[in-house]
PDB file of C-alpha atoms in Angstrom:
ATOM      1  CA  MET K  17      85.601  56.498  97.405  1.00  0.00           C
ATOM      2  CA  ARG K  18      89.239  57.358  98.254  1.00  0.00           C
ATOM      3  CA  LEU K  19      91.274  58.618  95.405  1.00  0.00           C
ATOM      4  CA  VAL K  20      95.090  59.101  95.070  1.00  0.00           C
ATOM      5  CA  THR K  21      96.903  61.731  92.982  1.00  0.00           C
ATOM      6  CA  THR K  22      99.235  60.988  90.118  1.00  0.00           C
ATOM      7  CA  ARG K  23     102.278  61.201  92.296  1.00  0.00           C
ATOM      8  CA  ARG K  24     100.886  58.468  94.633  1.00  0.00           C
ATOM      9  CA  ALA K  25      99.571  56.400  91.624  1.00  0.00           C
ATOM     10  CA  THR K  26     103.147  56.273  90.138  1.00  0.00           C
ATOM     11  CA  ASN K  27     104.367  54.796  93.444  1.00  0.00           C
ATOM     12  CA  LEU K  28     101.500  52.215  93.605  1.00  0.00           C
ATOM     13  CA  THR K  29     101.770  51.142  89.924  1.00  0.00           C
ATOM     14  CA  GLY K  30     105.505  51.227  89.186  1.00  0.00           C
ATOM     15  CA  LEU K  31     104.806  53.491  86.224  1.00  0.00           C
ATOM     16  CA  SER K  32     106.730  56.624  85.582  1.00  0.00           C
ATOM     17  CA  THR K  33     104.695  59.906  85.569  1.00  0.00           C
ATOM     18  CA  GLU K  34     105.079  59.935  81.758  1.00  0.00           C
ATOM     19  CA  GLN K  35     103.879  56.428  81.308  1.00  0.00           C
ATOM     20  CA  LEU K  36     101.045  57.060  83.638  1.00  0.00           C
ATOM     21  CA  ARG K  37      99.861  60.148  81.718  1.00  0.00           C
ATOM     22  CA  GLU K  38     100.329  58.193  78.409  1.00  0.00           C
ATOM     23  CA  TRP K  39      98.195  55.279  79.528  1.00  0.00           C
ATOM     24  CA  SER K  40      95.425  57.238  81.320  1.00  0.00           C
ATOM     25  CA  SER K  41      95.169  60.440  79.211  1.00  0.00           C
ATOM     26  CA  ARG K  42      96.685  60.305  75.766  1.00  0.00           C
ATOM     27  CA  ARG K  43      96.017  56.617  74.815  1.00  0.00           C
ATOM     28  CA  ALA K  44      93.117  56.469  77.338  1.00  0.00           C
ATOM     29  CA  LEU K  45      93.862  52.749  77.981  1.00  0.00           C
ATOM     30  CA  ILE K  46      92.771  53.082  81.577  1.00  0.00           C
ATOM     31  CA  PRO K  47      91.412  56.739  82.336  1.00  0.00           C
ATOM     32  CA  ALA K  48      91.830  58.390  85.639  1.00  0.00           C
ATOM     33  CA  ASP K  49      88.712  58.629  87.743  1.00  0.00           C
ATOM     34  CA  ILE K  50      89.129  62.336  87.759  1.00  0.00           C
ATOM     35  CA  GLN K  51      91.127  63.860  84.982  1.00  0.00           C
ATOM     36  CA  ASN K  52      93.434  66.826  85.725  1.00  0.00           C
ATOM     37  CA  ARG K  53      92.032  70.145  84.986  1.00  0.00           C
ATOM     38  CA  GLY K  54      95.019  71.841  83.526  1.00  0.00           C
ATOM     39  CA  ARG K  55      98.378  73.109  84.747  1.00  0.00           C
ATOM     40  CA  GLY K  56      98.775  72.579  88.474  1.00  0.00           C
ATOM     41  CA  SER K  57      96.164  69.999  89.019  1.00  0.00           C
ATOM     42  CA  GLN K  58      96.712  66.313  89.223  1.00  0.00           C
ATOM     43  CA  ALA K  59      94.566  63.442  87.993  1.00  0.00           C
ATOM     44  CA  GLN K  60      93.009  61.201  90.668  1.00  0.00           C
ATOM     45  CA  TYR K  61      92.781  57.383  90.741  1.00  0.00           C
ATOM     46  CA  GLY K  62      90.502  54.955  92.652  1.00  0.00           C
ATOM     47  CA  TRP K  63      91.675  51.508  93.660  1.00  0.00           C
ATOM     48  CA  GLN K  64      90.053  49.879  90.547  1.00  0.00           C
ATOM     49  CA  ALA K  65      92.037  52.095  88.260  1.00  0.00           C
ATOM     50  CA  ILE K  66      95.295  51.390  90.155  1.00  0.00           C
ATOM     51  CA  LEU K  67      94.569  47.658  90.123  1.00  0.00           C
ATOM     52  CA  LEU K  68      94.009  47.777  86.319  1.00  0.00           C
ATOM     53  CA  LEU K  69      97.249  49.845  85.787  1.00  0.00           C
ATOM     54  CA  ARG K  70      99.187  47.281  87.838  1.00  0.00           C
ATOM     55  CA  ILE K  71      97.730  44.463  85.612  1.00  0.00           C
ATOM     56  CA  ALA K  72      98.436  46.244  82.500  1.00  0.00           C
ATOM     57  CA  LEU K  73     102.125  46.840  83.537  1.00  0.00           C
ATOM     58  CA  LEU K  74     102.512  43.146  84.291  1.00  0.00           C
ATOM     59  CA  LEU K  75     100.996  42.215  80.971  1.00  0.00           C
ATOM     60  CA  LYS K  76     103.348  44.576  79.074  1.00  0.00           C
ATOM     61  CA  ASP K  77     106.510  43.856  81.053  1.00  0.00           C
ATOM     62  CA  ARG K  78     106.345  40.083  81.627  1.00  0.00           C
ATOM     63  CA  PHE K  79     104.282  38.923  78.668  1.00  0.00           C
ATOM     64  CA  HIS K  80     105.052  41.681  76.136  1.00  0.00           C
ATOM     65  CA  VAL K  81     101.348  42.138  75.378  1.00  0.00           C
ATOM     66  CA  GLU K  82     100.419  45.012  73.105  1.00  0.00           C
ATOM     67  CA  LEU K  83      98.184  46.984  75.509  1.00  0.00           C
ATOM     68  CA  HIS K  84      96.312  49.062  72.900  1.00  0.00           C
ATOM     69  CA  ALA K  85      94.885  45.879  71.465  1.00  0.00           C
ATOM     70  CA  HIS K  86      93.394  45.115  74.933  1.00  0.00           C
ATOM     71  CA  ARG K  87      91.631  48.469  75.338  1.00  0.00           C
ATOM     72  CA  GLY K  88      88.326  46.805  75.300  1.00  0.00           C
ATOM     73  CA  LEU K  89      89.459  44.257  77.895  1.00  0.00           C
ATOM     74  CA  PHE K  90      90.506  47.037  80.274  1.00  0.00           C
ATOM     75  CA  ALA K  91      87.097  48.808  79.859  1.00  0.00           C
ATOM     76  CA  ALA K  92      85.217  45.618  80.537  1.00  0.00           C
ATOM     77  CA  LEU K  93      87.287  44.775  83.536  1.00  0.00           C
ATOM     78  CA  ARG K  94      86.869  48.349  84.986  1.00  0.00           C
ATOM     79  CA  LYS K  95      83.072  48.053  84.530  1.00  0.00           C
ATOM     80  CA  ALA K  96      83.072  44.778  86.383  1.00  0.00           C
ATOM     81  CA  LEU K  97      85.370  45.953  89.099  1.00  0.00           C
ATOM     82  CA  GLY K  98      82.940  48.922  89.646  1.00  0.00           C
ATOM     83  CA  THR K  99      80.306  46.444  90.882  1.00  0.00           C
ATOM     84  CA  THR K 100      82.537  43.989  92.683  1.00  0.00           C
ATOM     85  CA  SER K 101      83.538  44.562  96.345  1.00  0.00           C
ATOM     86  CA  PHE K 102      87.258  44.685  97.251  1.00  0.00           C
ATOM     87  CA  ILE K 103      86.738  41.834  99.708  1.00  0.00           C
ATOM     88  CA  LYS K 104      85.124  39.574  97.220  1.00  0.00           C
ATOM     89  CA  LEU K 105      88.239  39.783  95.007  1.00  0.00           C
ATOM     90  CA  ARG K 106      90.449  38.137  97.647  1.00  0.00           C
ATOM     91  CA  GLY K 107      91.554  34.597  96.483  1.00  0.00           C
ATOM     92  CA  THR K 108      90.676  35.258  92.894  1.00  0.00           C
ATOM     93  CA  SER K 109      92.532  35.672  89.614  1.00  0.00           C
ATOM     94  CA  VAL K 110      91.713  37.275  86.252  1.00  0.00           C
ATOM     95  CA  ALA K 111      91.964  34.818  83.333  1.00  0.00           C
ATOM     96  CA  ILE K 112      92.639  36.631  80.117  1.00  0.00           C
ATOM     97  CA  TYR K 113      91.707  34.485  77.100  1.00  0.00           C
ATOM     98  CA  ASP K 114      92.160  37.023  74.345  1.00  0.00           C
ATOM     99  CA  CYS K 115      91.826  40.753  73.608  1.00  0.00           C
ATOM    100  CA  GLU K 116      88.294  40.872  74.985  1.00  0.00           C
ATOM    101  CA  THR K 117      87.503  37.665  76.735  1.00  0.00           C
ATOM    102  CA  TRP K 118      88.265  37.314  80.376  1.00  0.00           C
ATOM    103  CA  GLU K 119      86.754  36.021  83.699  1.00  0.00           C
ATOM    104  CA  LEU K 120      87.329  36.257  87.345  1.00  0.00           C
ATOM    105  CA  ILE K 121      88.163  32.806  88.713  1.00  0.00           C
ATOM    106  CA  ASP K 122      89.007  31.269  92.060  1.00  0.00           C
ATOM    107  CA  ALA K 123      92.725  31.329  92.381  1.00  0.00           C
ATOM    108  CA  ASP K 124      92.719  27.571  92.988  1.00  0.00           C
ATOM    109  CA  ALA K 125      90.840  26.918  89.851  1.00  0.00           C
ATOM    110  CA  ALA K 126      93.684  27.919  87.445  1.00  0.00           C
ATOM    111  CA  ASP K 127      94.883  24.336  87.443  1.00  0.00           C
ATOM    112  CA  GLU K 128      91.530  23.089  86.233  1.00  0.00           C
ATOM    113  CA  MET K 129      91.165  25.484  83.311  1.00  0.00           C
ATOM    114  CA  SER K 130      90.224  23.889  79.962  1.00  0.00           C
ATOM    115  CA  ALA K 131      91.318  26.782  77.684  1.00  0.00           C
ATOM    116  CA  ASP K 132      94.650  28.593  77.391  1.00  0.00           C
ATOM    117  CA  ALA K 133      94.804  31.929  79.229  1.00  0.00           C
ATOM    118  CA  ILE K 134      97.095  34.415  81.088  1.00  0.00           C
ATOM    119  CA  VAL K 135      96.171  34.201  84.662  1.00  0.00           C
ATOM    120  CA  VAL K 136      96.927  37.121  86.900  1.00  0.00           C
ATOM    121  CA  GLN K 137      96.667  36.488  90.630  1.00  0.00           C
ATOM    122  CA  LEU K 138      95.078  39.402  92.367  1.00  0.00           C
ATOM    123  CA  ASP K 139      96.058  38.884  95.927  1.00  0.00           C
ATOM    124  CA  PRO K 140      99.614  40.434  95.581  1.00  0.00           C
ATOM    125  CA  HIS K 141      98.014  43.541  93.960  1.00  0.00           C
ATOM    126  CA  LEU K 142      95.132  43.760  96.519  1.00  0.00           C
ATOM    127  CA  ALA K 143      97.752  43.629  99.363  1.00  0.00           C
ATOM    128  CA  VAL K 144      99.405  46.752  98.171  1.00  0.00           C
ATOM    129  CA  LEU K 145      96.012  48.420  97.623  1.00  0.00           C
ATOM    130  CA  ALA K 146      94.648  47.440 100.897  1.00  0.00           C
ATOM    131  CA  ALA K 147      97.391  49.329 102.709  1.00  0.00           C
ATOM    132  CA  GLU K 148      96.963  52.540 100.607  1.00  0.00           C
ATOM    133  CA  PHE K 149      93.166  52.677 100.441  1.00  0.00           C
ATOM    134  CA  THR K 150      92.530  51.312 103.952  1.00  0.00           C
ATOM    135  CA  MET K 151      90.627  48.338 102.771  1.00  0.00           C
ATOM    136  CA  PRO K 152      90.133  45.240 104.788  1.00  0.00           C
ATOM    137  CA  GLY K 153      93.050  42.656 104.807  1.00  0.00           C
ATOM    138  CA  PRO K 154      92.603  39.054 104.282  1.00  0.00           C
ATOM    139  CA  PRO K 155      90.539  37.173 106.847  1.00  0.00           C
ATOM    140  CA  PRO K 156      92.501  35.673 109.711  1.00  0.00           C
ATOM    141  CA  THR K 157      93.270  31.948 109.347  1.00  0.00           C
ATOM    142  CA  GLY K 158      92.437  29.391 111.943  1.00  0.00           C
ATOM    143  CA  GLN K 159      90.033  29.599 114.723  1.00  0.00           C
ATOM    144  CA  LEU K 160      89.675  32.792 116.789  1.00  0.00           C
ATOM    145  CA  GLU K 161      90.014  32.655 120.560  1.00  0.00           C
ATOM    146  CA  LEU K 162      86.878  33.008 122.618  1.00  0.00           C
TER     147      LEU K 162
END
């Protein structure tokens, strides 16, 4: 698994270094994959942690969600992302129903939802991560030439 340092993680998430440390160490909302080992070493983050940090920032900035109340949600999402391939996430969204209830849904299914939820489309976030972590891009559209 490829990991990025704190410096690169701040660029990928839009968080300041202080916010990133606060969220991943002090408040432990979304822990780093490898914590720093003291002065001079940096924490390291995998694509799942970066994706969750981007979602958390969106929830905080756009919807003014209190992140600490959603700590369990982030832990459950991280566990699920650990067993889900990057490619399988293409074309999906995360529907967040409350502080602990969520599901991955097909991006087109958001219009058919029967319950209220905050729906976060993953493709814009995955596009950023694909470039940094050398993950496969979206499949080509249309028919390939022979």
